[in-house]
Amino acid sequence: MFDILFYIFAALTVLTAILIPICRNPVNGAMFMIASFVGTACLFVLLEAYFLAILQIMVYAGAIIVLFLFIIMLLNVDKVKHLRPSIVAQVAALFALLILSLGVGSLFLSGAANPMPEISVDSTASMARNFGYLLFTKYMLPFQVSGFLLLVSMIGVILLSKKLPVTTTKVGEDA
Amino acid sequence: MNVGLESYLIVSGILFSVGFFGVILRKNALVMLMCLELMLNASNLALVAFSRYNATPENNMMDGNTFVFFIITVAAAEVAVGLAIIVQLFRHSRTSMVDEFNTLKD
């Protein structure tokens, strides 16, 4: 039963992810991205990380995609002409494809699927309490740093999105 | 047929490579940012799978999940800053194609 669910969700995640770079219109890409993230959240559920699944849907599908769609609408980038990637990029992509397929293939061949270990229901990642406990004890410093990072990025975004003056006075130009 | 750790890793690897090729081959800055998100997402999936498959009843291995928590935070911050930069670039040169942004080169 879980196997069938895994294959369904994995197919949903991967197929919609492949459609993101293929779509010419970024709006369609953003829509497929929602589907891909929902598929990933379903995979998180299969891995018994329920809290992370909810977080994934709330943060990615709820906040990030909305931000993307908002910017796409704001910029009004309609279907732009399809530019061919440069020859360097194509060669690099081919090389990367070779290496990545080598890695995935070696994973595939190294088989020996050991089953998921049984852990008690209390200790799964479903518990937001476990997260809170870890965040405020073992990972206190990273927690503070990520809070500071959010503050910094907020200030940065406010500064970036301010309309800059067109003419900047050079040093020593007018005195 | 049992779904093991490597099945999740294969899915994660495919997701990462799709994002990677999107970043390399596309010219639209918005699509590139989306593909970056896809790559972060793939790493999240691998982390959750690793921490779940290495868990024992004594040690429930929450470290990988906590790491994913931080990655999601950083991804949100990154998207906000990246989109602000794209908006500024669009205001500057009326396009979102990265090929056009060559002011520093000339």
PDB file of C-alpha atoms in Angstrom:
ATOM      1  CA  MET A   1       0.000   0.000   0.000  1.00  0.00           C
ATOM      2  CA  PHE A   2       2.724   2.440   1.011  1.00  0.00           C
ATOM      3  CA  ASP A   3       4.725   1.426  -2.034  1.00  0.00           C
ATOM      4  CA  ILE A   4       1.936   2.367  -4.429  1.00  0.00           C
ATOM      5  CA  LEU A   5       1.484   5.682  -2.635  1.00  0.00           C
ATOM      6  CA  PHE A   6       5.206   6.316  -2.853  1.00  0.00           C
ATOM      7  CA  TYR A   7       5.250   5.717  -6.588  1.00  0.00           C
ATOM      8  CA  ILE A   8       2.216   7.922  -7.170  1.00  0.00           C
ATOM      9  CA  PHE A   9       3.630  10.819  -5.163  1.00  0.00           C
ATOM     10  CA  ALA A  10       7.119  10.422  -6.584  1.00  0.00           C
ATOM     11  CA  ALA A  11       5.704  10.510 -10.103  1.00  0.00           C
ATOM     12  CA  LEU A  12       3.634  13.592  -9.251  1.00  0.00           C
ATOM     13  CA  THR A  13       6.676  15.358  -7.796  1.00  0.00           C
ATOM     14  CA  VAL A  14       9.097  14.510 -10.572  1.00  0.00           C
ATOM     15  CA  LEU A  15       6.801  15.006 -13.569  1.00  0.00           C
ATOM     16  CA  THR A  16       5.554  18.393 -12.433  1.00  0.00           C
ATOM     17  CA  ALA A  17       9.122  19.377 -11.545  1.00  0.00           C
ATOM     18  CA  ILE A  18      10.242  18.531 -15.074  1.00  0.00           C
ATOM     19  CA  LEU A  19       7.494  20.744 -16.454  1.00  0.00           C
ATOM     20  CA  ILE A  20       8.762  23.814 -14.536  1.00  0.00           C
ATOM     21  CA  PRO A  21      11.809  24.607 -16.708  1.00  0.00           C
ATOM     22  CA  ILE A  22      10.021  23.441 -19.855  1.00  0.00           C
ATOM     23  CA  CYS A  23       7.103  25.863 -19.587  1.00  0.00           C
ATOM     24  CA  ARG A  24       7.564  29.037 -21.578  1.00  0.00           C
ATOM     25  CA  ASN A  25       5.186  31.027 -19.447  1.00  0.00           C
ATOM     26  CA  PRO A  26       6.528  31.531 -15.892  1.00  0.00           C
ATOM     27  CA  VAL A  27       2.967  31.540 -14.515  1.00  0.00           C
ATOM     28  CA  ASN A  28       2.460  27.947 -15.639  1.00  0.00           C
ATOM     29  CA  GLY A  29       5.850  27.104 -14.167  1.00  0.00           C
ATOM     30  CA  ALA A  30       4.768  28.518 -10.810  1.00  0.00           C
ATOM     31  CA  MET A  31       1.570  26.474 -10.944  1.00  0.00           C
ATOM     32  CA  PHE A  32       3.507  23.280 -11.645  1.00  0.00           C
ATOM     33  CA  MET A  33       5.823  24.226  -8.810  1.00  0.00           C
ATOM     34  CA  ILE A  34       2.840  24.169  -6.428  1.00  0.00           C
ATOM     35  CA  ALA A  35       2.022  20.638  -7.596  1.00  0.00           C
ATOM     36  CA  SER A  36       5.633  19.579  -7.155  1.00  0.00           C
ATOM     37  CA  PHE A  37       5.796  20.975  -3.633  1.00  0.00           C
ATOM     38  CA  VAL A  38       2.534  19.295  -2.683  1.00  0.00           C
ATOM     39  CA  GLY A  39       3.985  16.024  -3.967  1.00  0.00           C
ATOM     40  CA  THR A  40       7.075  16.569  -1.834  1.00  0.00           C
ATOM     41  CA  ALA A  41       4.863  17.245   1.165  1.00  0.00           C
ATOM     42  CA  CYS A  42       3.106  13.928   0.510  1.00  0.00           C
ATOM     43  CA  LEU A  43       6.488  12.205   0.446  1.00  0.00           C
ATOM     44  CA  PHE A  44       7.257  13.860   3.790  1.00  0.00           C
ATOM     45  CA  VAL A  45       4.026  12.383   5.130  1.00  0.00           C
ATOM     46  CA  LEU A  46       5.132   8.947   3.948  1.00  0.00           C
ATOM     47  CA  LEU A  47       8.384   9.541   5.833  1.00  0.00           C
ATOM     48  CA  GLU A  48       6.313  10.367   8.929  1.00  0.00           C
ATOM     49  CA  ALA A  49       7.506  13.958   9.067  1.00  0.00           C
ATOM     50  CA  TYR A  50       4.022  15.395   9.366  1.00  0.00           C
ATOM     51  CA  PHE A  51       5.041  18.712  10.828  1.00  0.00           C
ATOM     52  CA  LEU A  52       7.489  19.305   7.995  1.00  0.00           C
ATOM     53  CA  ALA A  53       4.803  18.397   5.457  1.00  0.00           C
ATOM     54  CA  ILE A  54       2.498  21.051   6.862  1.00  0.00           C
ATOM     55  CA  LEU A  55       5.368  23.522   6.995  1.00  0.00           C
ATOM     56  CA  GLN A  56       6.273  22.734   3.405  1.00  0.00           C
ATOM     57  CA  ILE A  57       2.768  23.470   2.170  1.00  0.00           C
ATOM     58  CA  MET A  58       2.389  26.599   4.284  1.00  0.00           C
ATOM     59  CA  VAL A  59       5.747  28.156   3.501  1.00  0.00           C
ATOM     60  CA  TYR A  60       6.346  27.027  -0.063  1.00  0.00           C
ATOM     61  CA  ALA A  61       2.884  26.782  -1.570  1.00  0.00           C
ATOM     62  CA  GLY A  62       1.451  29.463   0.680  1.00  0.00           C
ATOM     63  CA  ALA A  63       4.125  32.112   0.784  1.00  0.00           C
ATOM     64  CA  ILE A  64       6.863  31.549  -1.752  1.00  0.00           C
ATOM     65  CA  ILE A  65       4.676  30.685  -4.736  1.00  0.00           C
ATOM     66  CA  VAL A  66       2.351  33.578  -3.972  1.00  0.00           C
ATOM     67  CA  LEU A  67       5.380  35.849  -3.922  1.00  0.00           C
ATOM     68  CA  PHE A  68       6.525  34.440  -7.252  1.00  0.00           C
ATOM     69  CA  LEU A  69       3.103  34.872  -8.843  1.00  0.00           C
ATOM     70  CA  PHE A  70       2.859  38.390  -7.468  1.00  0.00           C
ATOM     71  CA  ILE A  71       6.202  39.354  -8.992  1.00  0.00           C
ATOM     72  CA  ILE A  72       5.354  37.680 -12.311  1.00  0.00           C
ATOM     73  CA  MET A  73       2.118  39.652 -12.496  1.00  0.00           C
ATOM     74  CA  LEU A  74       3.901  42.825 -11.409  1.00  0.00           C
ATOM     75  CA  LEU A  75       6.643  42.575 -13.996  1.00  0.00           C
ATOM     76  CA  ASN A  76       4.208  41.553 -16.706  1.00  0.00           C
ATOM     77  CA  VAL A  77       6.733  39.321 -18.428  1.00  0.00           C
ATOM     78  CA  ASP A  78       4.728  37.659 -21.118  1.00  0.00           C
ATOM     79  CA  LYS A  79       6.010  34.921 -23.357  1.00  0.00           C
ATOM     80  CA  VAL A  80       9.478  35.994 -24.296  1.00  0.00           C
ATOM     81  CA  LYS A  81      11.266  34.614 -27.283  1.00  0.00           C
ATOM     82  CA  HIS A  82      12.936  31.333 -26.589  1.00  0.00           C
ATOM     83  CA  LEU A  83      16.656  31.877 -26.530  1.00  0.00           C
ATOM     84  CA  ARG A  84      18.942  29.004 -27.258  1.00  0.00           C
ATOM     85  CA  PRO A  85      21.306  28.323 -24.395  1.00  0.00           C
ATOM     86  CA  SER A  86      24.925  29.074 -25.149  1.00  0.00           C
ATOM     87  CA  ILE A  87      27.188  26.274 -26.304  1.00  0.00           C
ATOM     88  CA  VAL A  88      29.146  26.376 -23.049  1.00  0.00           C
ATOM     89  CA  ALA A  89      25.948  25.894 -21.069  1.00  0.00           C
ATOM     90  CA  GLN A  90      24.924  23.009 -23.284  1.00  0.00           C
ATOM     91  CA  VAL A  91      28.257  21.243 -22.860  1.00  0.00           C
ATOM     92  CA  ALA A  92      28.152  21.838 -19.111  1.00  0.00           C
ATOM     93  CA  ALA A  93      24.618  20.457 -18.954  1.00  0.00           C
ATOM     94  CA  LEU A  94      25.625  17.364 -20.900  1.00  0.00           C
ATOM     95  CA  PHE A  95      28.577  16.772 -18.601  1.00  0.00           C
ATOM     96  CA  ALA A  96      26.415  17.260 -15.516  1.00  0.00           C
ATOM     97  CA  LEU A  97      23.803  14.898 -16.922  1.00  0.00           C
ATOM     98  CA  LEU A  98      26.484  12.244 -17.354  1.00  0.00           C
ATOM     99  CA  ILE A  99      27.717  12.581 -13.775  1.00  0.00           C
ATOM    100  CA  LEU A 100      24.237  12.761 -12.270  1.00  0.00           C
ATOM    101  CA  SER A 101      22.992   9.723 -14.165  1.00  0.00           C
ATOM    102  CA  LEU A 102      26.113   7.902 -13.015  1.00  0.00           C
ATOM    103  CA  GLY A 103      25.277   8.754  -9.406  1.00  0.00           C
ATOM    104  CA  VAL A 104      21.609   7.857  -9.673  1.00  0.00           C
ATOM    105  CA  GLY A 105      22.491   4.666 -11.500  1.00  0.00           C
ATOM    106  CA  SER A 106      24.942   3.610  -8.814  1.00  0.00           C
ATOM    107  CA  LEU A 107      22.243   4.273  -6.215  1.00  0.00           C
ATOM    108  CA  PHE A 108      19.851   2.185  -8.251  1.00  0.00           C
ATOM    109  CA  LEU A 109      22.277  -0.710  -8.580  1.00  0.00           C
ATOM    110  CA  SER A 110      23.367  -0.692  -4.954  1.00  0.00           C
ATOM    111  CA  GLY A 111      19.898  -2.072  -4.136  1.00  0.00           C
ATOM    112  CA  ALA A 112      19.432  -3.931  -0.830  1.00  0.00           C
ATOM    113  CA  ALA A 113      16.351  -2.047   0.277  1.00  0.00           C
ATOM    114  CA  ASN A 114      16.262  -2.213   4.019  1.00  0.00           C
ATOM    115  CA  PRO A 115      12.844  -1.428   5.444  1.00  0.00           C
ATOM    116  CA  MET A 116      11.996   1.665   7.389  1.00  0.00           C
ATOM    117  CA  PRO A 117      12.848   1.106  11.054  1.00  0.00           C
ATOM    118  CA  GLU A 118       9.938   1.117  13.448  1.00  0.00           C
ATOM    119  CA  ILE A 119       9.933   3.985  15.888  1.00  0.00           C
ATOM    120  CA  SER A 120       7.334   4.832  18.467  1.00  0.00           C
ATOM    121  CA  VAL A 121       4.519   7.146  17.465  1.00  0.00           C
ATOM    122  CA  ASP A 122       5.519   9.624  20.136  1.00  0.00           C
ATOM    123  CA  SER A 123       8.950  10.120  18.724  1.00  0.00           C
ATOM    124  CA  THR A 124       8.092  10.770  15.105  1.00  0.00           C
ATOM    125  CA  ALA A 125       8.728  14.130  13.606  1.00  0.00           C
ATOM    126  CA  SER A 126       5.002  14.715  13.764  1.00  0.00           C
ATOM    127  CA  MET A 127       5.495  16.280  17.114  1.00  0.00           C
ATOM    128  CA  ALA A 128       5.924  20.017  16.936  1.00  0.00           C
ATOM    129  CA  ARG A 129       6.949  19.681  20.571  1.00  0.00           C
ATOM    130  CA  ASN A 130      10.060  17.774  19.528  1.00  0.00           C
ATOM    131  CA  PHE A 131      10.959  20.557  17.149  1.00  0.00           C
ATOM    132  CA  GLY A 132      10.428  23.211  19.754  1.00  0.00           C
ATOM    133  CA  TYR A 133      12.488  21.344  22.300  1.00  0.00           C
ATOM    134  CA  LEU A 134      15.380  20.877  19.906  1.00  0.00           C
ATOM    135  CA  LEU A 135      15.222  24.431  18.606  1.00  0.00           C
ATOM    136  CA  PHE A 136      15.471  25.901  22.067  1.00  0.00           C
ATOM    137  CA  THR A 137      18.112  23.552  23.450  1.00  0.00           C
ATOM    138  CA  LYS A 138      20.497  21.941  21.021  1.00  0.00           C
ATOM    139  CA  TYR A 139      19.974  24.309  18.104  1.00  0.00           C
ATOM    140  CA  MET A 140      19.621  27.544  20.035  1.00  0.00           C
ATOM    141  CA  LEU A 141      22.404  29.341  18.200  1.00  0.00           C
ATOM    142  CA  PRO A 142      21.266  28.384  14.668  1.00  0.00           C
ATOM    143  CA  PHE A 143      17.757  29.380  15.666  1.00  0.00           C
ATOM    144  CA  GLN A 144      18.918  32.836  16.723  1.00  0.00           C
ATOM    145  CA  VAL A 145      21.058  33.146  13.623  1.00  0.00           C
ATOM    146  CA  SER A 146      18.148  32.264  11.352  1.00  0.00           C
ATOM    147  CA  GLY A 147      15.991  34.822  13.123  1.00  0.00           C
ATOM    148  CA  PHE A 148      18.689  37.399  12.539  1.00  0.00           C
ATOM    149  CA  LEU A 149      18.915  36.265   8.911  1.00  0.00           C
ATOM    150  CA  LEU A 150      15.211  36.919   8.469  1.00  0.00           C
ATOM    151  CA  LEU A 151      15.646  40.393   9.947  1.00  0.00           C
ATOM    152  CA  VAL A 152      18.579  41.125   7.657  1.00  0.00           C
ATOM    153  CA  SER A 153      16.738  39.897   4.580  1.00  0.00           C
ATOM    154  CA  MET A 154      13.709  41.987   5.524  1.00  0.00           C
ATOM    155  CA  ILE A 155      15.833  45.123   5.798  1.00  0.00           C
ATOM    156  CA  GLY A 156      17.598  44.202   2.569  1.00  0.00           C
ATOM    157  CA  VAL A 157      14.344  43.777   0.683  1.00  0.00           C
ATOM    158  CA  ILE A 158      13.010  47.088   1.965  1.00  0.00           C
ATOM    159  CA  LEU A 159      16.188  48.848   0.889  1.00  0.00           C
ATOM    160  CA  LEU A 160      16.271  47.097  -2.483  1.00  0.00           C
ATOM    161  CA  SER A 161      12.692  47.834  -3.360  1.00  0.00           C
ATOM    162  CA  LYS A 162      12.977  51.525  -2.579  1.00  0.00           C
ATOM    163  CA  LYS A 163      13.072  53.658  -5.687  1.00  0.00           C
ATOM    164  CA  LEU A 164      16.655  54.680  -6.082  1.00  0.00           C
ATOM    165  CA  PRO A 165      17.411  58.222  -7.197  1.00  0.00           C
ATOM    166  CA  VAL A 166      18.328  58.247 -10.865  1.00  0.00           C
ATOM    167  CA  THR A 167      21.221  60.665 -10.620  1.00  0.00           C
ATOM    168  CA  THR A 168      23.769  59.862  -7.988  1.00  0.00           C
ATOM    169  CA  THR A 169      26.114  62.629  -7.013  1.00  0.00           C
ATOM    170  CA  LYS A 170      29.670  61.611  -7.491  1.00  0.00           C
ATOM    171  CA  VAL A 171      32.178  62.426  -4.800  1.00  0.00           C
ATOM    172  CA  GLY A 172      33.848  65.742  -5.476  1.00  0.00           C
ATOM    173  CA  GLU A 173      31.686  66.584  -8.457  1.00  0.00           C
ATOM    174  CA  ASP A 174      29.832  69.475  -6.951  1.00  0.00           C
ATOM    175  CA  ALA A 175      30.924  71.294  -3.898  1.00  0.00           C
TER     176      ALA A 175
ATOM    177  CA  MET B   1       9.066  -4.571  -3.697  1.00  0.00           C
ATOM    178  CA  ASN B   2       9.977  -2.465  -0.738  1.00  0.00           C
ATOM    179  CA  VAL B   3      10.512   1.250  -0.846  1.00  0.00           C
ATOM    180  CA  GLY B   4      13.870   1.842   0.725  1.00  0.00           C
ATOM    181  CA  LEU B   5      16.104   4.778   1.354  1.00  0.00           C
ATOM    182  CA  GLU B   6      17.584   4.716  -2.118  1.00  0.00           C
ATOM    183  CA  SER B   7      14.169   5.183  -3.752  1.00  0.00           C
ATOM    184  CA  TYR B   8      13.810   8.494  -1.957  1.00  0.00           C
ATOM    185  CA  LEU B   9      17.381   9.378  -2.835  1.00  0.00           C
ATOM    186  CA  ILE B  10      16.737   8.667  -6.500  1.00  0.00           C
ATOM    187  CA  VAL B  11      13.664  10.911  -6.462  1.00  0.00           C
ATOM    188  CA  SER B  12      15.705  13.566  -4.700  1.00  0.00           C
ATOM    189  CA  GLY B  13      18.520  13.241  -7.221  1.00  0.00           C
ATOM    190  CA  ILE B  14      16.140  13.577 -10.154  1.00  0.00           C
ATOM    191  CA  LEU B  15      14.530  16.650  -8.586  1.00  0.00           C
ATOM    192  CA  PHE B  16      17.927  18.200  -7.970  1.00  0.00           C
ATOM    193  CA  SER B  17      19.080  17.546 -11.519  1.00  0.00           C
ATOM    194  CA  VAL B  18      15.893  19.010 -12.980  1.00  0.00           C
ATOM    195  CA  GLY B  19      16.468  22.164 -10.951  1.00  0.00           C
ATOM    196  CA  PHE B  20      20.115  22.216 -11.935  1.00  0.00           C
ATOM    197  CA  PHE B  21      19.381  21.971 -15.644  1.00  0.00           C
ATOM    198  CA  GLY B  22      16.737  24.640 -15.290  1.00  0.00           C
ATOM    199  CA  VAL B  23      19.285  26.991 -13.764  1.00  0.00           C
ATOM    200  CA  ILE B  24      21.872  26.230 -16.438  1.00  0.00           C
ATOM    201  CA  LEU B  25      19.700  26.195 -19.532  1.00  0.00           C
ATOM    202  CA  ARG B  26      17.020  28.803 -18.908  1.00  0.00           C
ATOM    203  CA  LYS B  27      17.614  32.522 -19.361  1.00  0.00           C
ATOM    204  CA  ASN B  28      14.640  33.887 -17.469  1.00  0.00           C
ATOM    205  CA  ALA B  29      15.736  35.005 -13.999  1.00  0.00           C
ATOM    206  CA  LEU B  30      12.351  34.125 -12.494  1.00  0.00           C
ATOM    207  CA  VAL B  31      12.468  30.563 -13.798  1.00  0.00           C
ATOM    208  CA  MET B  32      16.058  30.254 -12.611  1.00  0.00           C
ATOM    209  CA  LEU B  33      15.001  31.262  -9.101  1.00  0.00           C
ATOM    210  CA  MET B  34      12.173  28.714  -9.206  1.00  0.00           C
ATOM    211  CA  CYS B  35      14.624  25.998 -10.192  1.00  0.00           C
ATOM    212  CA  LEU B  36      16.894  27.029  -7.313  1.00  0.00           C
ATOM    213  CA  GLU B  37      13.952  26.431  -5.004  1.00  0.00           C
ATOM    214  CA  LEU B  38      13.510  23.030  -6.591  1.00  0.00           C
ATOM    215  CA  MET B  39      17.118  22.146  -5.789  1.00  0.00           C
ATOM    216  CA  LEU B  40      16.688  23.199  -2.154  1.00  0.00           C
ATOM    217  CA  ASN B  41      13.538  21.116  -2.030  1.00  0.00           C
ATOM    218  CA  ALA B  42      15.374  18.063  -3.335  1.00  0.00           C
ATOM    219  CA  SER B  43      17.996  18.410  -0.616  1.00  0.00           C
ATOM    220  CA  ASN B  44      15.190  18.684   1.947  1.00  0.00           C
ATOM    221  CA  LEU B  45      13.720  15.418   0.731  1.00  0.00           C
ATOM    222  CA  ALA B  46      17.087  13.668   0.995  1.00  0.00           C
ATOM    223  CA  LEU B  47      17.628  14.999   4.522  1.00  0.00           C
ATOM    224  CA  VAL B  48      14.217  13.859   5.744  1.00  0.00           C
ATOM    225  CA  ALA B  49      14.678  10.423   4.153  1.00  0.00           C
ATOM    226  CA  PHE B  50      18.110   9.988   5.729  1.00  0.00           C
ATOM    227  CA  SER B  51      16.948  11.007   9.175  1.00  0.00           C
ATOM    228  CA  ARG B  52      13.896   8.732   8.969  1.00  0.00           C
ATOM    229  CA  TYR B  53      15.779   5.670   7.797  1.00  0.00           C
ATOM    230  CA  ASN B  54      18.525   6.065  10.387  1.00  0.00           C
ATOM    231  CA  ALA B  55      16.121   6.525  13.291  1.00  0.00           C
ATOM    232  CA  THR B  56      15.917   4.003  16.082  1.00  0.00           C
ATOM    233  CA  PRO B  57      13.389   3.781  18.928  1.00  0.00           C
ATOM    234  CA  GLU B  58      16.031   5.160  21.306  1.00  0.00           C
ATOM    235  CA  ASN B  59      17.288   7.925  19.082  1.00  0.00           C
ATOM    236  CA  ASN B  60      14.634   9.389  16.847  1.00  0.00           C
ATOM    237  CA  MET B  61      17.086  11.409  14.767  1.00  0.00           C
ATOM    238  CA  MET B  62      15.402  14.762  14.718  1.00  0.00           C
ATOM    239  CA  ASP B  63      18.559  16.508  13.554  1.00  0.00           C
ATOM    240  CA  GLY B  64      17.855  16.046   9.857  1.00  0.00           C
ATOM    241  CA  ASN B  65      14.338  17.336  10.273  1.00  0.00           C
ATOM    242  CA  THR B  66      15.580  20.351  12.206  1.00  0.00           C
ATOM    243  CA  PHE B  67      18.025  21.022   9.416  1.00  0.00           C
ATOM    244  CA  VAL B  68      15.143  21.001   6.944  1.00  0.00           C
ATOM    245  CA  PHE B  69      13.395  23.530   9.166  1.00  0.00           C
ATOM    246  CA  PHE B  70      16.357  25.874   8.840  1.00  0.00           C
ATOM    247  CA  ILE B  71      16.632  25.288   5.095  1.00  0.00           C
ATOM    248  CA  ILE B  72      12.993  26.283   4.645  1.00  0.00           C
ATOM    249  CA  THR B  73      13.674  29.486   6.601  1.00  0.00           C
ATOM    250  CA  VAL B  74      16.698  30.310   4.484  1.00  0.00           C
ATOM    251  CA  ALA B  75      14.787  29.517   1.276  1.00  0.00           C
ATOM    252  CA  ALA B  76      12.042  31.955   2.212  1.00  0.00           C
ATOM    253  CA  ALA B  77      14.572  34.697   2.928  1.00  0.00           C
ATOM    254  CA  GLU B  78      16.438  33.918  -0.273  1.00  0.00           C
ATOM    255  CA  VAL B  79      13.327  34.126  -2.419  1.00  0.00           C
ATOM    256  CA  ALA B  80      12.374  37.473  -0.902  1.00  0.00           C
ATOM    257  CA  VAL B  81      15.791  38.990  -1.568  1.00  0.00           C
ATOM    258  CA  GLY B  82      16.115  37.377  -5.003  1.00  0.00           C
ATOM    259  CA  LEU B  83      12.746  38.637  -6.168  1.00  0.00           C
ATOM    260  CA  ALA B  84      13.541  42.133  -4.885  1.00  0.00           C
ATOM    261  CA  ILE B  85      16.767  42.055  -6.902  1.00  0.00           C
ATOM    262  CA  ILE B  86      14.874  40.869  -9.994  1.00  0.00           C
ATOM    263  CA  VAL B  87      12.357  43.685  -9.585  1.00  0.00           C
ATOM    264  CA  GLN B  88      15.173  46.225  -9.370  1.00  0.00           C
ATOM    265  CA  LEU B  89      16.865  44.732 -12.426  1.00  0.00           C
ATOM    266  CA  PHE B  90      13.572  44.859 -14.299  1.00  0.00           C
ATOM    267  CA  ARG B  91      13.153  48.508 -13.397  1.00  0.00           C
ATOM    268  CA  HIS B  92      16.657  49.152 -14.612  1.00  0.00           C
ATOM    269  CA  SER B  93      16.585  47.407 -17.963  1.00  0.00           C
ATOM    270  CA  ARG B  94      12.929  46.410 -18.580  1.00  0.00           C
ATOM    271  CA  THR B  95      13.677  42.723 -18.939  1.00  0.00           C
ATOM    272  CA  SER B  96      14.119  39.650 -16.782  1.00  0.00           C
ATOM    273  CA  MET B  97      16.433  37.770 -19.116  1.00  0.00           C
ATOM    274  CA  VAL B  98      19.845  37.322 -17.563  1.00  0.00           C
ATOM    275  CA  ASP B  99      21.575  37.794 -20.926  1.00  0.00           C
ATOM    276  CA  GLU B 100      20.616  41.442 -20.967  1.00  0.00           C
ATOM    277  CA  PHE B 101      22.235  42.197 -17.651  1.00  0.00           C
ATOM    278  CA  ASN B 102      25.738  42.916 -18.884  1.00  0.00           C
ATOM    279  CA  THR B 103      26.241  46.463 -17.677  1.00  0.00           C
ATOM    280  CA  LEU B 104      29.247  45.502 -15.592  1.00  0.00           C
ATOM    281  CA  LYS B 105      30.912  43.823 -18.574  1.00  0.00           C
ATOM    282  CA  ASP B 106      31.089  46.852 -20.840  1.00  0.00           C
TER     283      ASP B 106
END
